[in-house]
CSV table of C-alpha atoms in Angstrom, one decimal:
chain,number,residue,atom,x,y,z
A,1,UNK,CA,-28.4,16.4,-31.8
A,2,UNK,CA,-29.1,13.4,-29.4
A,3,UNK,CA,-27.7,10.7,-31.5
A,4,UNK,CA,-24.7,12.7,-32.5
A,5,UNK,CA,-24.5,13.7,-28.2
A,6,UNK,CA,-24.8,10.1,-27.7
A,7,UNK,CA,-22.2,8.5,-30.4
A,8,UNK,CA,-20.1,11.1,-29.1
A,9,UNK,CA,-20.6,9.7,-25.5
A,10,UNK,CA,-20.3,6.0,-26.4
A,11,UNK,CA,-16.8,6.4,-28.0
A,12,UNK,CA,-16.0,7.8,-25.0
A,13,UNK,CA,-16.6,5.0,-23.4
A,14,UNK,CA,-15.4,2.8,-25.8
A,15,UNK,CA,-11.9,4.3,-25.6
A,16,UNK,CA,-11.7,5.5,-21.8
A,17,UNK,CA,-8.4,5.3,-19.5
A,18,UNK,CA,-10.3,2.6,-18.0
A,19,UNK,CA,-10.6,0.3,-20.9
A,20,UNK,CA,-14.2,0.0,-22.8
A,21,UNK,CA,-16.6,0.6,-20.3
A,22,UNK,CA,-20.8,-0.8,-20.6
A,23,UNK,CA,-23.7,0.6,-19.6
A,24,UNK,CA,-25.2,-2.5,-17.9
A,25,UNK,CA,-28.5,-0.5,-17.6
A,26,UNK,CA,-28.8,1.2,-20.5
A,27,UNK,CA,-32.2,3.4,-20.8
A,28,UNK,CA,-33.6,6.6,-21.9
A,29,UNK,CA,-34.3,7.3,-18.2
A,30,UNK,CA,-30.3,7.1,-17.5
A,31,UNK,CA,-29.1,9.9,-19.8
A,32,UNK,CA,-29.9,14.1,-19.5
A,33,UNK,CA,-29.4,16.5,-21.7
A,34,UNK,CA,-27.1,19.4,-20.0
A,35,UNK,CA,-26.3,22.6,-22.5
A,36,UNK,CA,-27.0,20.4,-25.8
A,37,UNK,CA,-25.2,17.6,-24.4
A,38,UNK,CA,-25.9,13.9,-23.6
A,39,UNK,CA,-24.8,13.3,-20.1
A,40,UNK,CA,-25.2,9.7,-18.0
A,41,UNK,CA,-27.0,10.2,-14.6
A,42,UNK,CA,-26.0,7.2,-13.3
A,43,UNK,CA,-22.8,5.1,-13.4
A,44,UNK,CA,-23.6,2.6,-10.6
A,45,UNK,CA,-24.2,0.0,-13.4
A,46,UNK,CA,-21.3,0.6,-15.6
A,47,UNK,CA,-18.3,-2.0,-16.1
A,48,UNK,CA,-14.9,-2.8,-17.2
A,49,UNK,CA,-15.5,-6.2,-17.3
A,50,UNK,CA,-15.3,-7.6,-20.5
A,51,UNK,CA,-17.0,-11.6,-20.9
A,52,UNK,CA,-14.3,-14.2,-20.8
A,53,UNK,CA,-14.2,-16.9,-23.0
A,54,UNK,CA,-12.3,-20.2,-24.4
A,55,UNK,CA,-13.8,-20.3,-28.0
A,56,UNK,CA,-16.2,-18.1,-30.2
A,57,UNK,CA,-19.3,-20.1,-29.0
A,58,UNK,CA,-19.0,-18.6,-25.6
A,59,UNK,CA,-19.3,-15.1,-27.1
A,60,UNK,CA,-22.6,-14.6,-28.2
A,61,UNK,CA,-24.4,-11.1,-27.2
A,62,UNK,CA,-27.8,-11.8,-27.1
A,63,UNK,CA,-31.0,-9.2,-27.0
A,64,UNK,CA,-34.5,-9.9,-27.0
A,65,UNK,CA,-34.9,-9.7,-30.4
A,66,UNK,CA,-31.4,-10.4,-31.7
A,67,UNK,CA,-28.2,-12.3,-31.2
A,68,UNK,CA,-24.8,-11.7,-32.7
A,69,UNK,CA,-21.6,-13.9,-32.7
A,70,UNK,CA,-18.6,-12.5,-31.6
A,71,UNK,CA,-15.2,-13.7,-31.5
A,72,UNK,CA,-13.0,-14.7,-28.9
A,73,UNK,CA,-9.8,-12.9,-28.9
A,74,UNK,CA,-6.4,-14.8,-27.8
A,75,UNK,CA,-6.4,-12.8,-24.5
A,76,UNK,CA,-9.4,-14.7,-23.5
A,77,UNK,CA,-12.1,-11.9,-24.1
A,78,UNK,CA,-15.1,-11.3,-26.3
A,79,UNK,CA,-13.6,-8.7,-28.8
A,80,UNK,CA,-15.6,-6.0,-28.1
A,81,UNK,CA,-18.4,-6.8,-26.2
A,82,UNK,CA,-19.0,-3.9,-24.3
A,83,UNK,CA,-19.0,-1.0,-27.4
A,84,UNK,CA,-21.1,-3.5,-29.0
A,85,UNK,CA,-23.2,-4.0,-26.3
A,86,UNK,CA,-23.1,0.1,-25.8
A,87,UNK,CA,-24.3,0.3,-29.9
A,88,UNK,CA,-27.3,-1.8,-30.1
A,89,UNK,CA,-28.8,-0.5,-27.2
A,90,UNK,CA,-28.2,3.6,-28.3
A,91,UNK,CA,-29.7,1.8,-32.0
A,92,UNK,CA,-32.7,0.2,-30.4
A,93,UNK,CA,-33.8,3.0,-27.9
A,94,UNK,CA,-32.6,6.0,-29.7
A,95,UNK,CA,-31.7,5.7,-32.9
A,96,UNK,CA,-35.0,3.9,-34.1
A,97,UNK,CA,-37.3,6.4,-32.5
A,98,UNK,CA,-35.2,9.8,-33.4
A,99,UNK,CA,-33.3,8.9,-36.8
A,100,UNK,CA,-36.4,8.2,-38.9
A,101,UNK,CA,-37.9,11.9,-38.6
A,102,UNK,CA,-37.5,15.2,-39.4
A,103,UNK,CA,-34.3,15.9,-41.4
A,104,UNK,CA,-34.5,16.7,-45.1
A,105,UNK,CA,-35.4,14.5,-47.9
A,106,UNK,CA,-31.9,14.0,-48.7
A,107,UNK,CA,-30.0,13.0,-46.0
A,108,UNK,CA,-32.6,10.4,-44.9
A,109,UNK,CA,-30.8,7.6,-46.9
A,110,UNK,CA,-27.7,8.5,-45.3
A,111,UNK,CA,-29.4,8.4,-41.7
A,112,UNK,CA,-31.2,5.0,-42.9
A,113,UNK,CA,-27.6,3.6,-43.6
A,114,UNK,CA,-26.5,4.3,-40.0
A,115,UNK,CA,-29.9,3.2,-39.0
A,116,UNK,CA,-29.5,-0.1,-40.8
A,117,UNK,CA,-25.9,-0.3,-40.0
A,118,UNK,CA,-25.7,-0.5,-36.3
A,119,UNK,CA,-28.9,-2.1,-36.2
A,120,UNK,CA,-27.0,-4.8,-37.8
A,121,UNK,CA,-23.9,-4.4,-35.7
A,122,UNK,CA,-22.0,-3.7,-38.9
A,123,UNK,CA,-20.8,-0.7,-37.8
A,124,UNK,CA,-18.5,-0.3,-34.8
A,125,UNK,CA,-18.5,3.3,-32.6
A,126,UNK,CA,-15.6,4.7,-34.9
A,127,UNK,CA,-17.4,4.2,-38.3
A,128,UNK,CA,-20.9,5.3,-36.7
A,129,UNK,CA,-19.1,8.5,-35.4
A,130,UNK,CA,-17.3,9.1,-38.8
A,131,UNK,CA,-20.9,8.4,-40.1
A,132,UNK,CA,-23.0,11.5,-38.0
A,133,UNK,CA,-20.0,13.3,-38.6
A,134,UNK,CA,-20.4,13.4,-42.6
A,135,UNK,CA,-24.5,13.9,-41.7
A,136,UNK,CA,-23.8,17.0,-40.0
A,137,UNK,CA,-21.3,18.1,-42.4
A,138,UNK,CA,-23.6,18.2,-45.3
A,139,UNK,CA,-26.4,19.5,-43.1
A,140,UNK,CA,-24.4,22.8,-42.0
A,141,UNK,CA,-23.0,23.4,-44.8
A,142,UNK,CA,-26.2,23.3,-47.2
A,143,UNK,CA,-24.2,20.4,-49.5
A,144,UNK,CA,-27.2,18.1,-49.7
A,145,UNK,CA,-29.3,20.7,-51.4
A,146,UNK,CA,-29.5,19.1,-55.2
A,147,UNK,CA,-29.0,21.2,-57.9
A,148,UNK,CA,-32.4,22.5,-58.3
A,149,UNK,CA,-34.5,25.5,-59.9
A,150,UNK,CA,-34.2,28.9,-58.3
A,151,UNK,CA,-37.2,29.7,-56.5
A,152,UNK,CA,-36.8,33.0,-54.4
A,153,UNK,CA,-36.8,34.5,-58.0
A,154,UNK,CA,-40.7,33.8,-57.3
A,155,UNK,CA,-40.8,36.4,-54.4
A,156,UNK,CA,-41.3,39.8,-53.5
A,157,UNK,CA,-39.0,41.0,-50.3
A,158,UNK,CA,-39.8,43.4,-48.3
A,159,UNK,CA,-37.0,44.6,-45.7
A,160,UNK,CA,-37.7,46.1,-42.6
A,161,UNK,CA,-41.2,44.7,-42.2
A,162,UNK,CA,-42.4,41.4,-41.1
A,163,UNK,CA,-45.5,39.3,-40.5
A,164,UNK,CA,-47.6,39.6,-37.1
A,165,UNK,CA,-47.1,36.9,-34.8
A,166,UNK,CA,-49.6,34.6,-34.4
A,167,UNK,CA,-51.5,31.0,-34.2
A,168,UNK,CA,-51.5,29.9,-38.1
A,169,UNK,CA,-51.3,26.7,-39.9
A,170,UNK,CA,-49.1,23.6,-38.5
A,171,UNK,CA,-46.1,21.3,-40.4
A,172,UNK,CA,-43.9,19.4,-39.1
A,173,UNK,CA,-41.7,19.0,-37.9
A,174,UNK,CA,-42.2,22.4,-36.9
A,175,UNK,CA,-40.1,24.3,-33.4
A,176,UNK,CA,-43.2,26.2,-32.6
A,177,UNK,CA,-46.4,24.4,-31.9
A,178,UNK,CA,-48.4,27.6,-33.0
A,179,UNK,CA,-47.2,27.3,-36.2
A,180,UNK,CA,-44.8,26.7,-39.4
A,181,UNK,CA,-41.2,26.9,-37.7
A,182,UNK,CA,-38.3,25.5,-39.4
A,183,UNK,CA,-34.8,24.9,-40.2
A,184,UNK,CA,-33.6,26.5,-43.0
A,185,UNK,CA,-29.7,26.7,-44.7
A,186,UNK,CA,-31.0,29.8,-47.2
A,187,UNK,CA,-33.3,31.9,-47.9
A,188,UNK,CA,-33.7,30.2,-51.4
A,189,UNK,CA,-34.1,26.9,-49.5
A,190,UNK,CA,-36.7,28.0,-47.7
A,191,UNK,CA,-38.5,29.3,-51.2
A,192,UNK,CA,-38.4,25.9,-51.8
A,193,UNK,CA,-40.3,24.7,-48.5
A,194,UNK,CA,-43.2,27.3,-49.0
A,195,UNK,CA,-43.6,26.0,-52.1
A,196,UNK,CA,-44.3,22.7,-51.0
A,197,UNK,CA,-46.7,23.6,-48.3
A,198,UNK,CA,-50.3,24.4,-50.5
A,199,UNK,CA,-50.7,26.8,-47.4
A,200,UNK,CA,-47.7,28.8,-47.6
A,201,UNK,CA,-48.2,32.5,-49.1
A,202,UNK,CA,-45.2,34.1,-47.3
A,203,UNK,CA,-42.3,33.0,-44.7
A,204,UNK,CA,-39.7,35.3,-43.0
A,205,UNK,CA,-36.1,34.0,-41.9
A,206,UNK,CA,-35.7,35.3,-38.5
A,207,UNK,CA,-33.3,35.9,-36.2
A,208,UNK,CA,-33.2,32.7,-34.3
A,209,UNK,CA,-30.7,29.9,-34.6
A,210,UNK,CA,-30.2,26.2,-33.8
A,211,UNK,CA,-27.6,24.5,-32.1
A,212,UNK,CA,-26.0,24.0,-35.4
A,213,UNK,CA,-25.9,27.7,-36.3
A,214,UNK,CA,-29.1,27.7,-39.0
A,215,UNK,CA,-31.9,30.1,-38.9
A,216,UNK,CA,-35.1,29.2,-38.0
A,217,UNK,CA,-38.1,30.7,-40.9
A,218,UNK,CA,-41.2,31.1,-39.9
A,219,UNK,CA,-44.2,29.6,-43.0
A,220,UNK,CA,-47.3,31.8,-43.1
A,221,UNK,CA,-50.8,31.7,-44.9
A,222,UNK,CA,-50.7,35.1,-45.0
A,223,UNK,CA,-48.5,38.3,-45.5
A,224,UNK,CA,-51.3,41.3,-45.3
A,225,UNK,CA,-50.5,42.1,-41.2
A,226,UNK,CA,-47.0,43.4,-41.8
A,227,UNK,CA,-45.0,45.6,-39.1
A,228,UNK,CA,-41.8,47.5,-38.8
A,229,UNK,CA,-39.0,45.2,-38.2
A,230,UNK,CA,-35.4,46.6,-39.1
A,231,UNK,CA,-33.8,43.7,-38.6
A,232,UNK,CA,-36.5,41.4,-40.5
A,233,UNK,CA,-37.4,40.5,-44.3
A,234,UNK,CA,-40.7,39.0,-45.3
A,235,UNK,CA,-41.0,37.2,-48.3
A,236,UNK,CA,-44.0,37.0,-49.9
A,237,UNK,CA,-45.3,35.0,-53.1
A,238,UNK,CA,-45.5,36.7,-56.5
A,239,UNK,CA,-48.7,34.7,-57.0
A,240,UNK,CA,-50.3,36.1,-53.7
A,241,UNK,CA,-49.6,39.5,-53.8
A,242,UNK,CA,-50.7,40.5,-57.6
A,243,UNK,CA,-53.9,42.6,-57.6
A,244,UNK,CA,-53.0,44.0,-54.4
A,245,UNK,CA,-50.7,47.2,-53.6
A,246,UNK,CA,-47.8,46.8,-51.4
């Protein structure tokens, strides 16, 4: 949600009334989140001004760890300096530290071509928005679950009950720091998550959502304190509850 708020941001930027605009200081500390939304706190250090230049020698854009050659247009300007400028810096103080980590197995690769891709400055703002773009895509719409074997066939529901509330074990990257909180598209997907986890006996999808409209399931070790819930369904292993009377 930060990366796409701040891609979002940049092509602002890159395409304002203004012309292409730079964040001369460009850190974490300079952006806040406002209803799900990257916002800059401070615009004192933003420009127009785009480096001039006679040849493509004089348009180098150097970083501390990295240069890149740019070329110098016939207008006398580094070609696109400033989104460039914009791009490495989201890549090298967000996108390295956010991208990495928590989405599902198989939309990492697609992350690590972004990743990878403005990292090398291949990508310009456009492409890298088209990119988070398809990313969210596939993650709302529960496309990049594989074809795989159906696993809530494995588990007992129960409607109108759910599990106690309560400190139990952790994952990550979990929304609760009490416990096994997560992002789910389907129920079934989520059959597939408590499978993985050697702790998971049961999981409920509950009523929450996240900013992009899934539902949050809660992962439990247990399923024997259950309690009326109308609006709830706990599901609970096969496995775990044969022998016992529900």
């Amino acid at each position: 949600q930060i990366c796409l708020s701040l891609v979002k941001l940049l092509f602002y930027l890159a395409h304002s009334p203004l012309g292409s605009i730079v964040l001369l200081d460009f850190q974490p500390r300079q952006f806040v989140m406002v209803d799900g939304n990257l916002k800059v706190t401070d615009m004192d250090d933003a420009s127009t001004e785009e480096l001039s230049c006679k040849e493509d020698n004089d348009c180098t854009l150097d970083f501390p760890t990295k240069s890149f050659p740019l070329k110098c247009s016939a207008a006398g300007k580094c070609e696109g300096i400033n989104e460039k400028k914009n791009l490495f810096n989201a890549y090298r103080y967000f996108f390295t530290y956010l991208l990495p980590h928590s989405a599902p197995p198989a939309l990492r690769p697609l992350l690590s071509d972004i990743l990878n891709a403005t990292g090398d400055l291949r990508y310009g703002i456009n492409e890298t928005v088209k990119a988070f773009e398809k990313v969210l895509h596939l993650y709302k719409s529960g496309l990049y679950l594989q074809k795989r074997p159906l696993l809530l066939k494995d588990y007992i529901s129960l409607k109108g009950f759910r599990t106690v509330e309560g400190e139990d074990y952790k994952c990550w990257p979990s929304y609760s720091h009490l416990g096994c909180l997560l992002s789910i598209h389907s129920a079934e997907e989520a059959a597939a998550i408590c499978n993985s986890q050697s702790q998971c006996q049961s999981f409920i999808v509950t009523q929450q959502r996240t900013w992009t409209g899934r539902p949050l399931a809660s992962f439990q070790s247990s399923w024997t304190d259950l309690i009326p819930d109308t609006d709830a369904v706990v599901y609970i292993k096969r496995s775990a509850s044969s022998g016992e009377r529900l």
